[in-house]
Short mmCIF file of C-alpha atoms in Angstrom, two decimals:
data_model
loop_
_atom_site.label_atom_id
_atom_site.label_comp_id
_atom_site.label_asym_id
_atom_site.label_seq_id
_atom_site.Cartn_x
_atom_site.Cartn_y
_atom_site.Cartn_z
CA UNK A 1 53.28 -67.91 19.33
CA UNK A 2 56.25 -66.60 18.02
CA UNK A 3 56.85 -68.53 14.53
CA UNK A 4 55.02 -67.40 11.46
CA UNK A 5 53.35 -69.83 10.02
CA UNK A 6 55.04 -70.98 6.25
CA UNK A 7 53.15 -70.42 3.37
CA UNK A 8 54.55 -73.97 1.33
CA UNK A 9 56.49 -76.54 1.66
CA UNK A 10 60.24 -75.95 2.24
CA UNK A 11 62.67 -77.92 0.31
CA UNK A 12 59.49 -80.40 0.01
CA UNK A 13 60.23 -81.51 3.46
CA UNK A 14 58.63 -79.92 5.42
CA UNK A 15 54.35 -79.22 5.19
CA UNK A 16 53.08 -76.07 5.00
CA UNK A 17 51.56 -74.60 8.60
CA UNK A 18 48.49 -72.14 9.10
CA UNK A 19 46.91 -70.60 12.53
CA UNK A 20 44.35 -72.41 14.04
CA UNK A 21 42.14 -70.27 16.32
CA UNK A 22 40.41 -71.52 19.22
CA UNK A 23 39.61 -68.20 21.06
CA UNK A 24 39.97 -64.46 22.78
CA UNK A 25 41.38 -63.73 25.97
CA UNK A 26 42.44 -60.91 27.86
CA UNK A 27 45.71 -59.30 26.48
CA UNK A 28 48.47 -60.75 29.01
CA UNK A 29 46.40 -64.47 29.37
CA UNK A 30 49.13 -67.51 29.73
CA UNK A 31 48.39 -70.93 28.70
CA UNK A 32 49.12 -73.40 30.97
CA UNK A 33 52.49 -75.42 29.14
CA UNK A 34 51.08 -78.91 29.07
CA UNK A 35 47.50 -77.52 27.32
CA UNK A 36 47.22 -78.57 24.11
CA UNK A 37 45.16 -78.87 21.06
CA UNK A 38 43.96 -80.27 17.92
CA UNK A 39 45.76 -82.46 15.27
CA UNK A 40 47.67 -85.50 15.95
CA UNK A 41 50.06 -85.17 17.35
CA UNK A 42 48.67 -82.53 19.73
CA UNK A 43 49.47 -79.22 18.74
CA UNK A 44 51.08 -77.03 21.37
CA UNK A 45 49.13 -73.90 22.67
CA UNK A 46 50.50 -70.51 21.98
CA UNK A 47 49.15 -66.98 22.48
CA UNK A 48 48.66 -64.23 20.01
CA UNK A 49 48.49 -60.34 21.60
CA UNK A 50 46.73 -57.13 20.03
CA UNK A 51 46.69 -54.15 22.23
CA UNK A 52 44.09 -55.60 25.10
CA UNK A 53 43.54 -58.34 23.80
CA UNK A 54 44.57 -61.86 22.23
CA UNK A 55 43.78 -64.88 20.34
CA UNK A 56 44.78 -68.09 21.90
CA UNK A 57 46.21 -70.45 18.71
CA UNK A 58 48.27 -73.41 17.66
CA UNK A 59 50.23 -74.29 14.79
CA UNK A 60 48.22 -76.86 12.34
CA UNK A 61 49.47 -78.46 9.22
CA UNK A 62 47.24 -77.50 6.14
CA UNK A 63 47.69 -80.86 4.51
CA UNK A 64 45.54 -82.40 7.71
CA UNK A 65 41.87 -81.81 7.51
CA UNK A 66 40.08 -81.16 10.76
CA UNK A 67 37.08 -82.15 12.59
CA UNK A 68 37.43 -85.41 14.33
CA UNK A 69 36.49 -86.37 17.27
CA UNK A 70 39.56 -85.47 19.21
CA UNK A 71 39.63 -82.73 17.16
CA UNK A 72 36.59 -81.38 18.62
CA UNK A 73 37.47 -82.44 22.39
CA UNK A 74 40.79 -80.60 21.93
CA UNK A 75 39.21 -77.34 20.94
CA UNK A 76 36.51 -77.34 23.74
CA UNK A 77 39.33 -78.54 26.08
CA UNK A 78 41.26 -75.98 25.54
CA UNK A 79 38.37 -73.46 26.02
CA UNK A 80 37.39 -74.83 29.39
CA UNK A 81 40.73 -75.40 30.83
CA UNK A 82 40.64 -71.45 30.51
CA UNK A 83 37.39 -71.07 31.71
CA UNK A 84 38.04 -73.42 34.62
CA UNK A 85 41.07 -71.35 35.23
CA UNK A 86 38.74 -68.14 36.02
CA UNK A 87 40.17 -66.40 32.23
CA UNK A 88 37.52 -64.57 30.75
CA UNK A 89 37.65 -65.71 27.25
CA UNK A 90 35.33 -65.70 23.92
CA UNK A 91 34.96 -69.13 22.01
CA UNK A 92 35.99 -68.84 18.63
CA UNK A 93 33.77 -71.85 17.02
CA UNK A 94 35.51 -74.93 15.52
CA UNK A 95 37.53 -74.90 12.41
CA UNK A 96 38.71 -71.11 12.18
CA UNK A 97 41.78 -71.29 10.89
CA UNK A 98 43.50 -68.27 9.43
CA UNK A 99 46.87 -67.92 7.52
CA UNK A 100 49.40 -67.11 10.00
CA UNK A 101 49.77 -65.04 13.65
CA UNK A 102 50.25 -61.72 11.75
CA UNK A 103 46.48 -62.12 9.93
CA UNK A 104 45.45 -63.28 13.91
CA UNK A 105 46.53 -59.42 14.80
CA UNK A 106 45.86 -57.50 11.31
CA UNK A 107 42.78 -59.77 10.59
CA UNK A 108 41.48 -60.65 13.66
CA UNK A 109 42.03 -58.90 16.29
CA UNK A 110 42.52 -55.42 15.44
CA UNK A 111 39.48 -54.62 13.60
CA UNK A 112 37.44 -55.79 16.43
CA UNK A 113 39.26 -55.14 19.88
CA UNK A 114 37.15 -52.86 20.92
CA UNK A 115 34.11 -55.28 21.09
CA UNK A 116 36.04 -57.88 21.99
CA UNK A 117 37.69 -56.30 25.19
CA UNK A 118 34.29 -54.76 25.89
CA UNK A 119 32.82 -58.30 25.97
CA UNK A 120 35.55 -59.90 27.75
CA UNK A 121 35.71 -57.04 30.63
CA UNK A 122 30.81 -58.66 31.01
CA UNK A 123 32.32 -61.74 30.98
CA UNK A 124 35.35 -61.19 33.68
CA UNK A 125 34.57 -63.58 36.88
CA UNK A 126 31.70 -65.21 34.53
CA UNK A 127 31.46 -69.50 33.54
CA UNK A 128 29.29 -70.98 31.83
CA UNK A 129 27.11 -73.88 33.66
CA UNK A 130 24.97 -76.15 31.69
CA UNK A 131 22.06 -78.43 33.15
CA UNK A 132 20.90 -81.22 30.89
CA UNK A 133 18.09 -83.09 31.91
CA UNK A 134 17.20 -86.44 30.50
CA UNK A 135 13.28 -88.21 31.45
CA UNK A 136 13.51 -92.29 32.31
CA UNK A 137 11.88 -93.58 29.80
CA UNK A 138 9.83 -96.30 31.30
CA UNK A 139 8.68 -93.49 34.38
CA UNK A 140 7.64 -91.17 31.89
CA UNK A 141 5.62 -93.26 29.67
CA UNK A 142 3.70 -94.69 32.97
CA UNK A 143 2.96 -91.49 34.20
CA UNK A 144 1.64 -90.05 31.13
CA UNK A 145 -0.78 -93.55 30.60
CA UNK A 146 -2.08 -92.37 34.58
CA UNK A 147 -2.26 -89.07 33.81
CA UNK A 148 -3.63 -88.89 30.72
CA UNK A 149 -7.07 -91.76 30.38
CA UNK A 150 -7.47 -91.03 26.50
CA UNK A 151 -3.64 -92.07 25.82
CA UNK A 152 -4.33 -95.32 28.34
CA UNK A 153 -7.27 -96.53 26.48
CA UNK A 154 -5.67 -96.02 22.89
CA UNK A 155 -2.47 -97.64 23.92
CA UNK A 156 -4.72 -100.75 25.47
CA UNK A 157 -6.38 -101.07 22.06
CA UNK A 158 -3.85 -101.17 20.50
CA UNK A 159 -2.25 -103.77 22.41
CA UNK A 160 -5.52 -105.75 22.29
CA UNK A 161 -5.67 -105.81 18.82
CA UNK A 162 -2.31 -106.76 17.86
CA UNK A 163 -1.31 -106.74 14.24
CA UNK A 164 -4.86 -105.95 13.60
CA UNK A 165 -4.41 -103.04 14.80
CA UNK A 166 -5.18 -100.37 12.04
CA UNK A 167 -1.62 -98.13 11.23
CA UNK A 168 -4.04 -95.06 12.20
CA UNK A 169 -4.78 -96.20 15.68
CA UNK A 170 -1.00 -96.68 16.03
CA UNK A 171 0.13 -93.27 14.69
CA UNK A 172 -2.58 -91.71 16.66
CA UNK A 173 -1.05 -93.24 19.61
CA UNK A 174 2.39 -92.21 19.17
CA UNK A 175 1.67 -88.75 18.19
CA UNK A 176 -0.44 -88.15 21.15
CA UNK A 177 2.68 -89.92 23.31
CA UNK A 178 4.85 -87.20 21.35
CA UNK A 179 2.97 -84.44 21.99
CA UNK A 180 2.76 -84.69 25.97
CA UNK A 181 6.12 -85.31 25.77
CA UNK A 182 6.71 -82.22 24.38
CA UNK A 183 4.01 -80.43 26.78
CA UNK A 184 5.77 -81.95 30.05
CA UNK A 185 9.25 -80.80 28.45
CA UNK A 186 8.35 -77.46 27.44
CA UNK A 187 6.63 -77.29 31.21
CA UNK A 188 9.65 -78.95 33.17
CA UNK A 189 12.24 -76.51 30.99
CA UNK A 190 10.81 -73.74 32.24
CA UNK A 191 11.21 -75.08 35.67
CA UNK A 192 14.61 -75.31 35.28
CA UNK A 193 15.17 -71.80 34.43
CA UNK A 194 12.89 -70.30 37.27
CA UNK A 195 14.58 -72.62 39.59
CA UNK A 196 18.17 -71.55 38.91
CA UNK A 197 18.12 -68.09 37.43
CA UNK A 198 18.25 -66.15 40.55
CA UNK A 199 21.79 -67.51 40.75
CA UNK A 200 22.52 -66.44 37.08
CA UNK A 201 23.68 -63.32 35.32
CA UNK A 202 21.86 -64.84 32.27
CA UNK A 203 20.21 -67.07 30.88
CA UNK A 204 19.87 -69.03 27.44
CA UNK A 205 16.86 -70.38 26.60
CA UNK A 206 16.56 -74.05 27.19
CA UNK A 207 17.07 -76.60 24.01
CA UNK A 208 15.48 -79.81 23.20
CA UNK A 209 17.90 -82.59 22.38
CA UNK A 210 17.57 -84.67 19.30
CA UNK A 211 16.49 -87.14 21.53
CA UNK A 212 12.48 -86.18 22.49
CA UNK A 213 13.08 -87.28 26.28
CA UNK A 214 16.28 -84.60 26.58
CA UNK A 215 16.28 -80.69 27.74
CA UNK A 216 18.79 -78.47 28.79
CA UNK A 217 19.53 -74.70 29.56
CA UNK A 218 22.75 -72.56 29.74
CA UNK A 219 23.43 -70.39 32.54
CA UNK A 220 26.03 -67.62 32.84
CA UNK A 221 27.67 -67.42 36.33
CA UNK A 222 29.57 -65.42 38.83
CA UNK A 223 32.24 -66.92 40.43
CA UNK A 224 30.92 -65.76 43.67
CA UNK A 225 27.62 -66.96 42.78
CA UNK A 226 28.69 -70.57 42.15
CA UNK A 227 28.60 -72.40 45.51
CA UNK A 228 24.61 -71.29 45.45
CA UNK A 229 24.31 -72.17 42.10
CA UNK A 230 25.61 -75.81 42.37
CA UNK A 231 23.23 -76.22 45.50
CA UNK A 232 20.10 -75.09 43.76
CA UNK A 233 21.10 -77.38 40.94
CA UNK A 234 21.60 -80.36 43.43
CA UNK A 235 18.52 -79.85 45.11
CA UNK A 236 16.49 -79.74 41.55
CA UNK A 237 17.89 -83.26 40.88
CA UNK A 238 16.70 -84.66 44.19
CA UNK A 239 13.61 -83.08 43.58
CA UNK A 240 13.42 -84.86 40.01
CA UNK A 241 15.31 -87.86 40.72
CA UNK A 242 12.36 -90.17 40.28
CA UNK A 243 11.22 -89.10 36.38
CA UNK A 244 14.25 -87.49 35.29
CA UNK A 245 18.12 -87.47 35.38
CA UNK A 246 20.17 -84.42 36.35
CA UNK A 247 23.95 -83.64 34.93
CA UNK A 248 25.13 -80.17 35.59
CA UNK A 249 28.41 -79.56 33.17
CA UNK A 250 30.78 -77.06 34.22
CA UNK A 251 32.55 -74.39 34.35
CA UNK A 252 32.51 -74.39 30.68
CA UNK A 253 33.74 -71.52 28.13
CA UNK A 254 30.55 -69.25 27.36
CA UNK A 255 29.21 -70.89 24.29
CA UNK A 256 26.04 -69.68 24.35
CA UNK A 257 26.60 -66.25 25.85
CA UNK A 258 28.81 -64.90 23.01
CA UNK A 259 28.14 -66.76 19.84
CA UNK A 260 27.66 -63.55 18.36
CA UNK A 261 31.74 -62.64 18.57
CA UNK A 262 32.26 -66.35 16.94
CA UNK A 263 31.09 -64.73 13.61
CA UNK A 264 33.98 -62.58 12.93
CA UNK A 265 36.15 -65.17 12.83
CA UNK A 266 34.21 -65.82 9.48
CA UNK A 267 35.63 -65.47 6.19
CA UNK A 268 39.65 -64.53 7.91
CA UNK A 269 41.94 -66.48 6.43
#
């Protein structure tokens, strides 16, 4: 990006424009020329260089607040286009937006290019791969009533019983539904990351949606690893295609794998 962004409106035409951050790359990294980003209309990609490395940015009005919903595709879209493109890069998280491309270098990027390079050069041939796993419904809850004879008789009174059924049987019921839930999630995560870690450089530790019948795990990996990856995965969801459903998401930008570098775009501006 070339063009410093103004600091005011000029002759009261035209609106004031700041940086808007979405991440760090290698120094040298080109965008591809139809990426582009957030705001309406979309904002054209640009690249911002500091010794080895760079921030990739675009041009965003100040007048427009941000965080929409294309707003937020655009910024992980631009990230995993990158990614996808086998460009090591650092996710910056949503909404950094600093003043213009000279506090990108000054602020930004020369205080901490050493770390950043240094992270970049672990995450070189790396992508992230995310497995989310969701239970079907009506599967799950009929296992766990034959598994479990305590929850099958509670659940039967309570159907017996109707209305008359006291509000303690009921919340009994549901939080002993909730809790081997919970038991069978915690047990099937782990599962997942056994299965596929040998494949992995790391692993994040699996997270449970907001939704109770929902897991899912992060795993960092090699390009070359990525054929035996994807078939591990595969054969996982055959293995669990009667209780649960299977979505592997990838390549994707490291999200989990370098939050920590996220936090210094905090507080530039």
């Amino acid at each position: 990006m070339t063009a410093r962004a103004g600091t005011g409106n000029r002759g009261g035409g035209v609106p004031a424009r700041a940086c808007y951050v979405y991440g760090i790359v290698p120094a040298g990294t080109r965008t591809p020329d139809d990426l582009r980003g957030v705001t309406d209309p979309p904002a054209r990609i640009g690249v911002v260089g500091r010794g080895r490395v760079a921030a990739v940015v675009s041009e965003v009005p100040v007048d427009r607040p941000l965080g929409t919903a294309a707003d937020l595709r655009a910024h992980a879209d631009v990230l995993d286009t990158l990614a996808a493109r086998h460009t090591a890069v650092l996710p910056i998280r949503f909404g950094a937006v600093v003043r213009d491309s000279h506090a990108v270098e000054e602020d930004l990027l020369a205080p901490y290019e050493e770390e950043f390079h240094a992270a970049l050069e672990e995450l070189a041939g790396h992508a992230q791969f995310t497995v989310r796993c969701d239970y079907r419904e009506e599967e799950l809850l009929r296992d766990i009533v034959a598994d479990r004879a305590d929850i099958a008789r509670l659940r039967e009174d309570v159907a017996t019983q109707g209305e008359a059924a006291g509000h303690y049987l009921r919340v009994r019921l549901g939080e002993l539904i909730a809790d081997e839930i919970a038991a069978r999630r915690d047990e099937d995560a782990t599962v997942l990351a056994d299965s596929l870690a040998r494949h992995a450089t790391a692993v994040a530790p699996a997270r449970s949606g907001v939704v109770e019948q929902r897991f899912s795990a992060a795993f960092l990996v090699r390009e070359t690893e990525r054929t035996a990856f994807e078939q591990a995965a595969e054969g996982l969801a055959r293995r669990w295609a009667g209780r649960l459903r299977v979505r592997l998401l990838g390549p994707l930008a490291p999200y989990d794998f370098a939050a920590a570098f996220a936090e210094a775009a905090e507080g530039i501006g």
